Amino acid sequence: MKKHAKAATFSFLFLLAGFVLSLAAARPSTVATGQSDSPANAAGLSDLVQFTPAEIQALKAGQSVSKLLASGSDHEIAVAGAVWINAPMTEGVQAMKDIEHLEHGNGFQLTKRISNPPRLEDFSALELPEEDVRDLKKCRADECEVKLDENAIDRIQKGVDWSKPTATADLNALVRRLALEYVTAYQRGGNKELAVYRDKKRPAYVAEEFKAMVDEMPVLQQRESALRQYLLEYPSAQLPNATSFLYWHKVSFGLKPTIMINHVVITETPQRALVATKQLYASHYFWASLEVREFTHDPSRGEGFWFVDVSRGRSDSLGGGVKGHAIRGRAEKESLKGLNEGMQVTKSSLERKTR
Protein backbone atom coordinates (compact mmCIF):
# COMPACT_ATOMS: atom_id res chain seq x y z
CA MET A 1 0.00 0.00 0.00
CA LYS A 2 2.72 2.45 0.94
CA LYS A 3 4.33 2.16 -2.44
CA HIS A 4 1.20 3.28 -4.23
CA ALA A 5 -0.70 5.50 -1.78
CA LYS A 6 1.96 8.19 -1.81
CA ALA A 7 0.54 9.57 -5.05
CA ALA A 8 -2.30 11.23 -3.17
CA THR A 9 0.16 13.09 -0.98
CA PHE A 10 1.53 15.22 -3.77
CA SER A 11 -1.56 15.27 -5.96
CA PHE A 12 -2.13 18.98 -5.53
CA LEU A 13 1.13 20.61 -4.50
CA PHE A 14 3.30 18.62 -6.87
CA LEU A 15 1.02 19.22 -9.81
CA LEU A 16 0.62 22.91 -9.06
CA ALA A 17 4.33 23.56 -8.77
CA GLY A 18 5.18 21.33 -11.68
CA PHE A 19 2.88 23.16 -14.06
CA VAL A 20 2.92 26.69 -12.70
CA LEU A 21 6.41 27.20 -14.07
CA SER A 22 6.64 24.39 -16.61
CA LEU A 23 6.97 25.40 -20.24
CA ALA A 24 5.27 22.25 -21.45
CA ALA A 25 1.87 22.61 -23.08
CA ALA A 26 -1.05 21.61 -20.94
CA ARG A 27 -2.97 18.45 -21.69
CA PRO A 28 -6.77 18.74 -21.64
CA SER A 29 -8.46 17.81 -18.40
CA THR A 30 -11.14 15.13 -18.58
CA VAL A 31 -12.69 15.66 -15.15
CA ALA A 32 -15.93 17.58 -14.86
CA THR A 33 -16.06 20.53 -12.49
CA GLY A 34 -19.84 20.57 -12.30
CA GLN A 35 -19.92 24.33 -11.83
CA SER A 36 -23.30 24.75 -13.53
CA ASP A 37 -25.25 22.66 -11.00
CA SER A 38 -26.54 23.66 -7.59
CA PRO A 39 -24.84 22.26 -4.49
CA ALA A 40 -26.72 19.33 -2.96
CA ASN A 41 -24.48 17.37 -0.62
CA ALA A 42 -25.28 13.78 0.15
CA ALA A 43 -25.66 12.97 3.81
CA GLY A 44 -22.43 11.62 5.26
CA LEU A 45 -20.27 12.60 2.31
CA SER A 46 -18.39 15.68 3.49
CA ASP A 47 -18.59 18.88 5.47
CA LEU A 48 -15.65 20.43 3.64
CA VAL A 49 -17.00 20.66 0.09
CA GLN A 50 -20.36 21.26 -1.55
CA PHE A 51 -20.87 18.72 -4.35
CA THR A 52 -23.43 19.06 -7.12
CA PRO A 53 -26.07 16.41 -7.89
CA ALA A 54 -24.10 15.28 -10.95
CA GLU A 55 -20.92 14.98 -8.89
CA ILE A 56 -22.70 13.04 -6.16
CA GLN A 57 -24.07 10.66 -8.75
CA ALA A 58 -20.57 10.09 -10.14
CA LEU A 59 -19.16 9.54 -6.65
CA LYS A 60 -21.83 7.01 -5.75
CA ALA A 61 -21.04 5.18 -8.98
CA GLY A 62 -17.44 4.74 -7.77
CA GLN A 63 -15.81 7.52 -9.80
CA SER A 64 -13.51 10.19 -8.41
CA VAL A 65 -14.44 13.84 -8.80
CA SER A 66 -12.19 16.90 -8.75
CA LYS A 67 -13.24 20.53 -9.05
CA LEU A 68 -11.98 24.09 -8.81
CA LEU A 69 -12.92 26.16 -5.77
CA ALA A 70 -13.43 29.89 -5.54
CA SER A 71 -10.37 31.84 -4.43
CA GLY A 72 -9.99 35.25 -2.85
CA SER A 73 -6.64 35.97 -4.48
CA ASP A 74 -5.23 36.07 -8.01
CA HIS A 75 -2.19 34.33 -6.57
CA GLU A 76 -4.11 31.30 -5.33
CA ILE A 77 -5.32 28.03 -6.80
CA ALA A 78 -7.83 25.96 -4.85
CA VAL A 79 -9.05 22.50 -5.77
CA ALA A 80 -11.10 19.77 -4.13
CA GLY A 81 -11.74 16.14 -4.88
CA ALA A 82 -13.43 13.06 -3.49
CA VAL A 83 -13.69 9.31 -4.00
CA TRP A 84 -15.19 6.33 -2.18
CA ILE A 85 -12.60 3.84 -0.91
CA ASN A 86 -13.76 0.34 -0.02
CA ALA A 87 -11.17 -0.28 2.70
CA PRO A 88 -10.83 0.35 6.45
CA MET A 89 -10.51 4.03 7.23
CA THR A 90 -7.72 3.25 9.67
CA GLU A 91 -5.48 2.19 6.77
CA GLY A 92 -5.64 5.62 5.17
CA VAL A 93 -5.10 7.45 8.46
CA GLN A 94 -2.16 5.26 9.42
CA ALA A 95 -0.51 5.96 6.07
CA MET A 96 -0.63 9.70 6.83
CA LYS A 97 1.01 9.16 10.21
CA ASP A 98 3.87 7.18 8.67
CA ILE A 99 4.99 10.17 6.60
CA GLU A 100 8.55 9.00 5.89
CA HIS A 101 7.25 5.89 4.14
CA LEU A 102 4.29 7.61 2.53
CA GLU A 103 6.43 10.28 0.88
CA HIS A 104 9.12 8.10 -0.59
CA GLY A 105 10.34 7.63 -4.15
CA ASN A 106 9.36 9.29 -7.41
CA GLY A 107 9.52 13.06 -6.80
CA PHE A 108 10.36 12.71 -3.13
CA GLN A 109 14.13 12.83 -2.77
CA LEU A 110 14.04 12.75 1.03
CA THR A 111 11.42 12.98 3.79
CA LYS A 112 12.31 13.38 7.45
CA ARG A 113 10.00 13.64 10.45
CA ILE A 114 11.26 16.25 12.92
CA SER A 115 11.81 15.32 16.55
CA ASN A 116 9.91 16.98 19.38
CA PRO A 117 11.74 19.02 20.50
CA PRO A 118 13.58 19.53 17.21
CA ARG A 119 17.26 18.62 17.01
CA LEU A 120 19.98 19.71 14.63
CA GLU A 121 20.41 16.04 13.69
CA ASP A 122 16.92 16.11 12.17
CA PHE A 123 18.36 18.23 9.35
CA SER A 124 21.67 16.42 8.90
CA ALA A 125 20.68 15.21 5.41
CA LEU A 126 19.53 18.65 4.25
CA GLU A 127 21.67 19.87 1.35
CA LEU A 128 20.83 22.70 -1.01
CA PRO A 129 20.67 22.01 -4.74
CA GLU A 130 23.68 23.33 -6.64
CA GLU A 131 21.54 25.95 -8.35
CA ASP A 132 20.42 27.33 -5.00
CA VAL A 133 24.03 27.53 -3.83
CA ARG A 134 24.90 29.60 -6.90
CA ASP A 135 21.87 31.85 -6.42
CA LEU A 136 22.65 32.51 -2.77
CA LYS A 137 26.06 33.92 -3.66
CA LYS A 138 24.33 36.98 -5.13
CA CYS A 139 21.12 36.92 -3.12
CA ARG A 140 19.63 40.18 -1.78
CA ALA A 141 16.65 40.73 0.48
CA ASP A 142 14.60 42.32 -2.30
CA GLU A 143 15.69 39.92 -5.04
CA CYS A 144 16.46 36.29 -4.30
CA GLU A 145 15.62 33.15 -6.25
CA VAL A 146 15.54 31.16 -3.01
CA LYS A 147 12.70 32.09 -0.68
CA LEU A 148 14.35 33.34 2.52
CA ASP A 149 13.54 36.15 4.89
CA GLU A 150 15.80 39.16 5.31
CA ASN A 151 17.48 37.87 8.46
CA ALA A 152 18.42 34.53 6.87
CA ILE A 153 19.83 36.21 3.78
CA ASP A 154 21.88 38.57 5.92
CA ARG A 155 23.29 35.74 8.00
CA ILE A 156 24.25 33.79 4.90
CA GLN A 157 26.02 36.76 3.32
CA LYS A 158 27.91 37.49 6.53
CA GLY A 159 28.50 33.90 7.58
CA VAL A 160 29.77 32.27 4.39
CA ASP A 161 33.16 33.05 2.89
CA TRP A 162 32.56 32.23 -0.76
CA SER A 163 36.30 32.25 -1.51
CA LYS A 164 36.92 29.22 0.69
CA PRO A 165 36.85 25.69 -0.76
CA THR A 166 34.49 24.74 2.07
CA ALA A 167 31.95 27.43 1.14
CA THR A 168 29.22 24.99 0.03
CA ALA A 169 29.64 22.81 3.11
CA ASP A 170 29.64 25.91 5.32
CA LEU A 171 26.47 27.15 3.63
CA ASN A 172 24.67 23.83 4.12
CA ALA A 173 25.71 23.75 7.78
CA LEU A 174 24.33 27.26 8.26
CA VAL A 175 21.08 26.43 6.43
CA ARG A 176 20.57 23.42 8.71
CA ARG A 177 21.02 25.68 11.71
CA LEU A 178 18.57 28.20 10.23
CA ALA A 179 16.02 25.43 9.64
CA LEU A 180 16.34 24.28 13.24
CA GLU A 181 15.94 27.83 14.53
CA TYR A 182 12.93 28.37 12.26
CA VAL A 183 10.95 25.35 13.46
CA THR A 184 11.97 25.98 17.07
CA ALA A 185 10.75 29.57 16.81
CA TYR A 186 7.50 28.33 15.24
CA GLN A 187 6.96 25.86 18.06
CA ARG A 188 7.53 28.67 20.54
CA GLY A 189 5.68 31.54 18.86
CA GLY A 190 3.44 30.07 16.17
CA ASN A 191 2.47 31.85 12.96
CA LYS A 192 4.00 35.18 13.97
CA GLU A 193 7.40 33.50 13.55
CA LEU A 194 6.72 32.51 9.93
CA ALA A 195 8.80 34.11 7.20
CA VAL A 196 8.31 37.45 5.50
CA TYR A 197 9.57 37.41 1.91
CA ARG A 198 10.49 40.96 0.95
CA ASP A 199 10.46 40.51 -2.80
CA LYS A 200 10.57 43.82 -4.63
CA LYS A 201 7.43 42.98 -6.60
CA ARG A 202 5.22 41.97 -3.68
CA PRO A 203 6.31 41.44 -0.08
CA ALA A 204 4.63 38.30 1.25
CA TYR A 205 3.82 37.70 4.90
CA VAL A 206 3.38 33.94 5.21
CA ALA A 207 1.18 34.21 8.32
CA GLU A 208 -1.19 36.60 6.54
CA GLU A 209 -1.34 34.48 3.39
CA PHE A 210 -2.08 31.40 5.48
CA LYS A 211 -4.82 33.08 7.51
CA ALA A 212 -6.48 34.30 4.31
CA MET A 213 -6.63 30.73 3.02
CA VAL A 214 -8.07 29.46 6.30
CA ASP A 215 -10.70 32.20 6.18
CA GLU A 216 -11.75 30.92 2.74
CA MET A 217 -12.80 27.65 4.40
CA PRO A 218 -15.81 28.76 6.49
CA VAL A 219 -16.60 25.15 7.39
CA LEU A 220 -13.58 25.24 9.69
CA GLN A 221 -15.24 28.04 11.62
CA GLN A 222 -18.69 26.49 11.54
CA ARG A 223 -17.94 22.82 12.28
CA GLU A 224 -14.24 22.52 13.04
CA SER A 225 -13.60 25.62 15.12
CA ALA A 226 -11.08 23.85 17.34
CA LEU A 227 -8.99 22.78 14.34
CA ARG A 228 -9.22 26.27 12.85
CA GLN A 229 -8.08 27.82 16.12
CA TYR A 230 -5.20 25.33 16.34
CA LEU A 231 -4.04 26.14 12.80
CA LEU A 232 -4.11 29.88 13.47
CA GLU A 233 -3.12 30.10 17.13
CA TYR A 234 -0.67 27.23 17.65
CA PRO A 235 1.02 26.71 20.10
CA SER A 236 -1.23 28.61 22.51
CA ALA A 237 -4.28 26.76 21.18
CA GLN A 238 -4.57 23.11 22.14
CA LEU A 239 -6.23 20.25 20.27
CA PRO A 240 -6.76 17.35 22.71
CA ASN A 241 -6.19 13.79 21.49
CA ALA A 242 -4.76 14.98 18.16
CA THR A 243 -1.61 13.72 16.46
CA SER A 244 0.70 16.61 15.57
CA PHE A 245 4.16 16.60 14.04
CA LEU A 246 6.53 18.59 11.84
CA TYR A 247 8.51 17.20 8.95
CA TRP A 248 10.66 18.42 6.08
CA HIS A 249 11.21 17.02 2.64
CA LYS A 250 13.20 17.70 -0.49
CA VAL A 251 11.09 17.20 -3.57
CA SER A 252 11.65 17.41 -7.33
CA PHE A 253 8.95 19.17 -9.29
CA GLY A 254 8.72 22.07 -11.70
CA LEU A 255 12.06 23.49 -12.73
CA LYS A 256 13.84 23.32 -9.36
CA PRO A 257 14.15 20.91 -6.45
CA THR A 258 12.34 22.40 -3.48
CA ILE A 259 12.84 22.06 0.26
CA MET A 260 9.61 22.30 2.27
CA ILE A 261 8.77 22.24 5.98
CA ASN A 262 5.24 21.24 7.01
CA HIS A 263 3.11 20.88 10.12
CA VAL A 264 0.63 17.98 10.12
CA VAL A 265 -2.24 17.65 12.58
CA ILE A 266 -4.59 14.66 12.63
CA THR A 267 -7.86 14.39 14.53
CA GLU A 268 -9.81 11.15 14.49
CA THR A 269 -12.86 9.40 15.86
CA PRO A 270 -14.17 5.95 14.89
CA GLN A 271 -16.37 7.63 12.27
CA ARG A 272 -14.25 10.47 10.91
CA ALA A 273 -10.69 11.77 10.63
CA LEU A 274 -9.23 15.06 9.45
CA VAL A 275 -5.63 15.53 8.33
CA ALA A 276 -4.47 19.12 7.90
CA THR A 277 -1.06 19.81 6.33
CA LYS A 278 0.14 23.36 6.87
CA GLN A 279 3.14 24.57 4.92
CA LEU A 280 5.58 26.51 7.08
CA TYR A 281 8.27 27.03 4.45
CA ALA A 282 9.09 26.30 0.81
CA SER A 283 12.36 27.28 -0.84
CA HIS A 284 10.62 27.85 -4.18
CA TYR A 285 7.20 28.45 -5.74
CA PHE A 286 4.90 28.76 -2.71
CA TRP A 287 4.25 31.49 -0.19
CA ALA A 288 1.81 29.29 1.69
CA SER A 289 -0.37 26.23 1.26
CA LEU A 290 -2.97 24.29 3.21
CA GLU A 291 -4.28 20.82 2.45
CA VAL A 292 -7.12 19.25 4.43
CA ARG A 293 -7.98 15.61 3.89
CA GLU A 294 -11.17 14.11 5.29
CA PHE A 295 -11.86 10.41 5.90
CA THR A 296 -15.52 9.67 6.70
CA HIS A 297 -17.45 6.44 7.26
CA ASP A 298 -20.82 6.16 5.51
CA PRO A 299 -22.85 3.36 7.13
CA SER A 300 -25.30 3.36 4.23
CA ARG A 301 -22.50 2.08 1.96
CA GLY A 302 -21.06 -0.52 4.32
CA GLU A 303 -17.39 -0.77 5.28
CA GLY A 304 -15.20 1.84 3.65
CA PHE A 305 -14.91 5.60 3.69
CA TRP A 306 -15.22 8.79 1.70
CA PHE A 307 -11.83 10.36 1.01
CA VAL A 308 -12.06 14.11 0.41
CA ASP A 309 -9.13 16.42 -0.34
CA VAL A 310 -9.30 20.22 -0.23
CA SER A 311 -6.11 22.08 -1.16
CA ARG A 312 -5.18 25.74 -1.43
CA GLY A 313 -1.82 27.14 -2.49
CA ARG A 314 -0.51 30.67 -3.08
CA SER A 315 2.35 31.32 -5.46
CA ASP A 316 4.14 34.39 -6.77
CA SER A 317 4.04 32.79 -10.23
CA LEU A 318 0.28 33.28 -10.40
CA GLY A 319 -1.43 36.61 -10.75
CA GLY A 320 -2.75 39.04 -13.31
CA GLY A 321 -1.58 39.88 -16.81
CA VAL A 322 -1.45 37.71 -19.91
CA LYS A 323 1.36 35.53 -18.59
CA GLY A 324 -0.26 35.05 -15.20
CA HIS A 325 -3.60 34.05 -16.75
CA ALA A 326 -1.89 31.60 -19.09
CA ILE A 327 0.01 30.00 -16.23
CA ARG A 328 -3.16 29.85 -14.12
CA GLY A 329 -5.18 28.13 -16.83
CA ARG A 330 -2.49 25.53 -17.34
CA ALA A 331 -2.02 24.98 -13.61
CA GLU A 332 -5.75 24.65 -12.94
CA LYS A 333 -6.23 22.00 -15.62
CA GLU A 334 -3.26 19.95 -14.54
CA SER A 335 -3.99 20.32 -10.82
CA LEU A 336 -7.49 18.93 -11.39
CA LYS A 337 -6.18 16.10 -13.52
CA GLY A 338 -3.42 15.23 -11.08
CA LEU A 339 -5.71 15.33 -8.05
CA ASN A 340 -8.17 13.02 -9.79
CA GLU A 341 -5.44 10.56 -10.80
CA GLY A 342 -3.90 10.63 -7.32
CA MET A 343 -7.21 9.76 -5.68
CA GLN A 344 -7.70 6.86 -8.08
CA VAL A 345 -4.26 5.49 -7.23
CA THR A 346 -5.00 5.80 -3.51
CA LYS A 347 -8.34 4.05 -3.96
CA SER A 348 -6.80 1.18 -5.93
CA SER A 349 -3.88 0.65 -3.58
CA LEU A 350 -5.92 0.66 -0.36
CA GLU A 351 -8.62 -1.58 -1.79
CA ARG A 352 -6.06 -4.00 -3.18
CA LYS A 353 -4.44 -4.35 0.24
CA THR A 354 -7.70 -5.40 1.89
CA ARG A 355 -8.77 -7.99 -0.70
Tab-separated table of C-alpha atoms in Angstrom, residues 121-330:
chain	number	residue	atom	x	y	z
A	121	GLU	CA	20.407	16.039	13.693
A	122	ASP	CA	16.923	16.108	12.167
A	123	PHE	CA	18.356	18.230	9.346
A	124	SER	CA	21.673	16.424	8.903
A	125	ALA	CA	20.676	15.211	5.413
A	126	LEU	CA	19.527	18.651	4.248
A	127	GLU	CA	21.673	19.874	1.352
A	128	LEU	CA	20.833	22.697	-1.010
A	129	PRO	CA	20.666	22.011	-4.743
A	130	GLU	CA	23.679	23.332	-6.640
A	131	GLU	CA	21.539	25.946	-8.354
A	132	ASP	CA	20.421	27.334	-4.997
A	133	VAL	CA	24.033	27.532	-3.830
A	134	ARG	CA	24.903	29.603	-6.899
A	135	ASP	CA	21.870	31.849	-6.417
A	136	LEU	CA	22.645	32.510	-2.770
A	137	LYS	CA	26.060	33.922	-3.656
A	138	LYS	CA	24.328	36.985	-5.127
A	139	CYS	CA	21.119	36.919	-3.116
A	140	ARG	CA	19.627	40.175	-1.777
A	141	ALA	CA	16.654	40.727	0.483
A	142	ASP	CA	14.604	42.319	-2.298
A	143	GLU	CA	15.688	39.924	-5.040
A	144	CYS	CA	16.457	36.289	-4.297
A	145	GLU	CA	15.623	33.148	-6.249
A	146	VAL	CA	15.541	31.156	-3.013
A	147	LYS	CA	12.699	32.091	-0.682
A	148	LEU	CA	14.345	33.343	2.516
A	149	ASP	CA	13.543	36.154	4.887
A	150	GLU	CA	15.804	39.158	5.309
A	151	ASN	CA	17.476	37.866	8.459
A	152	ALA	CA	18.415	34.528	6.874
A	153	ILE	CA	19.831	36.208	3.776
A	154	ASP	CA	21.883	38.574	5.918
A	155	ARG	CA	23.293	35.738	8.002
A	156	ILE	CA	24.254	33.794	4.896
A	157	GLN	CA	26.015	36.756	3.321
A	158	LYS	CA	27.906	37.488	6.531
A	159	GLY	CA	28.499	33.904	7.584
A	160	VAL	CA	29.774	32.265	4.392
A	161	ASP	CA	33.162	33.047	2.887
A	162	TRP	CA	32.561	32.230	-0.762
A	163	SER	CA	36.299	32.252	-1.514
A	164	LYS	CA	36.917	29.223	0.686
A	165	PRO	CA	36.852	25.685	-0.756
A	166	THR	CA	34.494	24.744	2.070
A	167	ALA	CA	31.948	27.427	1.141
A	168	THR	CA	29.225	24.992	0.029
A	169	ALA	CA	29.642	22.811	3.110
A	170	ASP	CA	29.643	25.909	5.321
A	171	LEU	CA	26.473	27.148	3.630
A	172	ASN	CA	24.670	23.831	4.123
A	173	ALA	CA	25.706	23.750	7.776
A	174	LEU	CA	24.329	27.265	8.259
A	175	VAL	CA	21.081	26.427	6.433
A	176	ARG	CA	20.574	23.416	8.707
A	177	ARG	CA	21.022	25.684	11.706
A	178	LEU	CA	18.566	28.202	10.228
A	179	ALA	CA	16.025	25.429	9.638
A	180	LEU	CA	16.337	24.279	13.240
A	181	GLU	CA	15.941	27.831	14.528
A	182	TYR	CA	12.930	28.366	12.256
A	183	VAL	CA	10.953	25.346	13.460
A	184	THR	CA	11.974	25.982	17.074
A	185	ALA	CA	10.746	29.569	16.807
A	186	TYR	CA	7.496	28.330	15.245
A	187	GLN	CA	6.958	25.862	18.061
A	188	ARG	CA	7.526	28.671	20.544
A	189	GLY	CA	5.682	31.538	18.862
A	190	GLY	CA	3.445	30.075	16.168
A	191	ASN	CA	2.468	31.854	12.961
A	192	LYS	CA	3.998	35.179	13.975
A	193	GLU	CA	7.396	33.503	13.554
A	194	LEU	CA	6.723	32.507	9.934
A	195	ALA	CA	8.796	34.110	7.202
A	196	VAL	CA	8.305	37.452	5.498
A	197	TYR	CA	9.566	37.414	1.909
A	198	ARG	CA	10.488	40.961	0.950
A	199	ASP	CA	10.456	40.508	-2.801
A	200	LYS	CA	10.568	43.818	-4.626
A	201	LYS	CA	7.431	42.976	-6.596
A	202	ARG	CA	5.218	41.974	-3.684
A	203	PRO	CA	6.309	41.438	-0.076
A	204	ALA	CA	4.628	38.301	1.247
A	205	TYR	CA	3.815	37.703	4.899
A	206	VAL	CA	3.376	33.939	5.212
A	207	ALA	CA	1.177	34.206	8.318
A	208	GLU	CA	-1.191	36.599	6.538
A	209	GLU	CA	-1.343	34.482	3.389
A	210	PHE	CA	-2.085	31.402	5.476
A	211	LYS	CA	-4.824	33.080	7.513
A	212	ALA	CA	-6.475	34.300	4.306
A	213	MET	CA	-6.629	30.732	3.015
A	214	VAL	CA	-8.070	29.461	6.297
A	215	ASP	CA	-10.702	32.200	6.176
A	216	GLU	CA	-11.747	30.921	2.745
A	217	MET	CA	-12.800	27.653	4.399
A	218	PRO	CA	-15.813	28.760	6.491
A	219	VAL	CA	-16.605	25.152	7.390
A	220	LEU	CA	-13.577	25.241	9.686
A	221	GLN	CA	-15.241	28.044	11.620
A	222	GLN	CA	-18.693	26.491	11.535
A	223	ARG	CA	-17.941	22.823	12.276
A	224	GLU	CA	-14.237	22.524	13.045
A	225	SER	CA	-13.601	25.616	15.115
A	226	ALA	CA	-11.075	23.847	17.345
A	227	LEU	CA	-8.991	22.775	14.337
A	228	ARG	CA	-9.216	26.270	12.851
A	229	GLN	CA	-8.084	27.816	16.119
A	230	TYR	CA	-5.202	25.333	16.336
A	231	LEU	CA	-4.037	26.140	12.802
A	232	LEU	CA	-4.112	29.881	13.474
A	233	GLU	CA	-3.116	30.096	17.129
A	234	TYR	CA	-0.672	27.235	17.655
A	235	PRO	CA	1.022	26.713	20.104
A	236	SER	CA	-1.232	28.609	22.512
A	237	ALA	CA	-4.278	26.761	21.177
A	238	GLN	CA	-4.574	23.111	22.138
A	239	LEU	CA	-6.230	20.254	20.275
A	240	PRO	CA	-6.764	17.349	22.713
A	241	ASN	CA	-6.191	13.795	21.488
A	242	ALA	CA	-4.759	14.983	18.163
A	243	THR	CA	-1.610	13.716	16.460
A	244	SER	CA	0.700	16.605	15.575
A	245	PHE	CA	4.160	16.603	14.041
A	246	LEU	CA	6.532	18.589	11.844
A	247	TYR	CA	8.505	17.200	8.945
A	248	TRP	CA	10.662	18.415	6.082
A	249	HIS	CA	11.211	17.022	2.644
A	250	LYS	CA	13.196	17.699	-0.489
A	251	VAL	CA	11.094	17.205	-3.575
A	252	SER	CA	11.649	17.409	-7.328
A	253	PHE	CA	8.950	19.173	-9.288
A	254	GLY	CA	8.718	22.074	-11.697
A	255	LEU	CA	12.056	23.488	-12.732
A	256	LYS	CA	13.838	23.322	-9.362
A	257	PRO	CA	14.151	20.909	-6.450
A	258	THR	CA	12.339	22.403	-3.477
A	259	ILE	CA	12.835	22.064	0.262
A	260	MET	CA	9.608	22.299	2.270
A	261	ILE	CA	8.767	22.236	5.977
A	262	ASN	CA	5.241	21.244	7.011
A	263	HIS	CA	3.111	20.877	10.125
A	264	VAL	CA	0.633	17.982	10.125
A	265	VAL	CA	-2.243	17.654	12.582
A	266	ILE	CA	-4.595	14.661	12.630
A	267	THR	CA	-7.859	14.392	14.527
A	268	GLU	CA	-9.808	11.152	14.487
A	269	THR	CA	-12.860	9.402	15.857
A	270	PRO	CA	-14.166	5.952	14.891
A	271	GLN	CA	-16.367	7.632	12.266
A	272	ARG	CA	-14.249	10.468	10.914
A	273	ALA	CA	-10.685	11.765	10.631
A	274	LEU	CA	-9.234	15.056	9.447
A	275	VAL	CA	-5.634	15.526	8.328
A	276	ALA	CA	-4.467	19.123	7.899
A	277	THR	CA	-1.064	19.814	6.330
A	278	LYS	CA	0.144	23.364	6.874
A	279	GLN	CA	3.140	24.574	4.925
A	280	LEU	CA	5.585	26.512	7.083
A	281	TYR	CA	8.270	27.032	4.454
A	282	ALA	CA	9.089	26.298	0.813
A	283	SER	CA	12.364	27.285	-0.839
A	284	HIS	CA	10.622	27.852	-4.184
A	285	TYR	CA	7.204	28.452	-5.736
A	286	PHE	CA	4.898	28.756	-2.715
A	287	TRP	CA	4.249	31.492	-0.187
A	288	ALA	CA	1.813	29.291	1.689
A	289	SER	CA	-0.373	26.234	1.260
A	290	LEU	CA	-2.972	24.290	3.208
A	291	GLU	CA	-4.277	20.819	2.448
A	292	VAL	CA	-7.125	19.254	4.432
A	293	ARG	CA	-7.979	15.608	3.895
A	294	GLU	CA	-11.168	14.107	5.292
A	295	PHE	CA	-11.857	10.405	5.904
A	296	THR	CA	-15.517	9.665	6.697
A	297	HIS	CA	-17.454	6.442	7.262
A	298	ASP	CA	-20.820	6.157	5.512
A	299	PRO	CA	-22.850	3.356	7.134
A	300	SER	CA	-25.296	3.358	4.228
A	301	ARG	CA	-22.501	2.084	1.960
A	302	GLY	CA	-21.064	-0.519	4.323
A	303	GLU	CA	-17.388	-0.769	5.276
A	304	GLY	CA	-15.203	1.839	3.648
A	305	PHE	CA	-14.912	5.603	3.692
A	306	TRP	CA	-15.217	8.786	1.701
A	307	PHE	CA	-11.831	10.356	1.012
A	308	VAL	CA	-12.063	14.109	0.409
A	309	ASP	CA	-9.128	16.422	-0.344
A	310	VAL	CA	-9.304	20.224	-0.227
A	311	SER	CA	-6.108	22.076	-1.156
A	312	ARG	CA	-5.178	25.736	-1.435
A	313	GLY	CA	-1.819	27.143	-2.492
A	314	ARG	CA	-0.514	30.675	-3.076
A	315	SER	CA	2.354	31.324	-5.457
A	316	ASP	CA	4.142	34.388	-6.770
A	317	SER	CA	4.036	32.792	-10.231
A	318	LEU	CA	0.279	33.276	-10.402
A	319	GLY	CA	-1.428	36.612	-10.753
A	320	GLY	CA	-2.752	39.045	-13.311
A	321	GLY	CA	-1.584	39.877	-16.809
A	322	VAL	CA	-1.453	37.708	-19.906
A	323	LYS	CA	1.359	35.528	-18.594
A	324	GLY	CA	-0.264	35.055	-15.200
A	325	HIS	CA	-3.601	34.051	-16.749
A	326	ALA	CA	-1.894	31.597	-19.089
A	327	ILE	CA	0.008	29.995	-16.225
A	328	ARG	CA	-3.158	29.847	-14.118
A	329	GLY	CA	-5.180	28.134	-16.826
A	330	ARG	CA	-2.491	25.529	-17.339
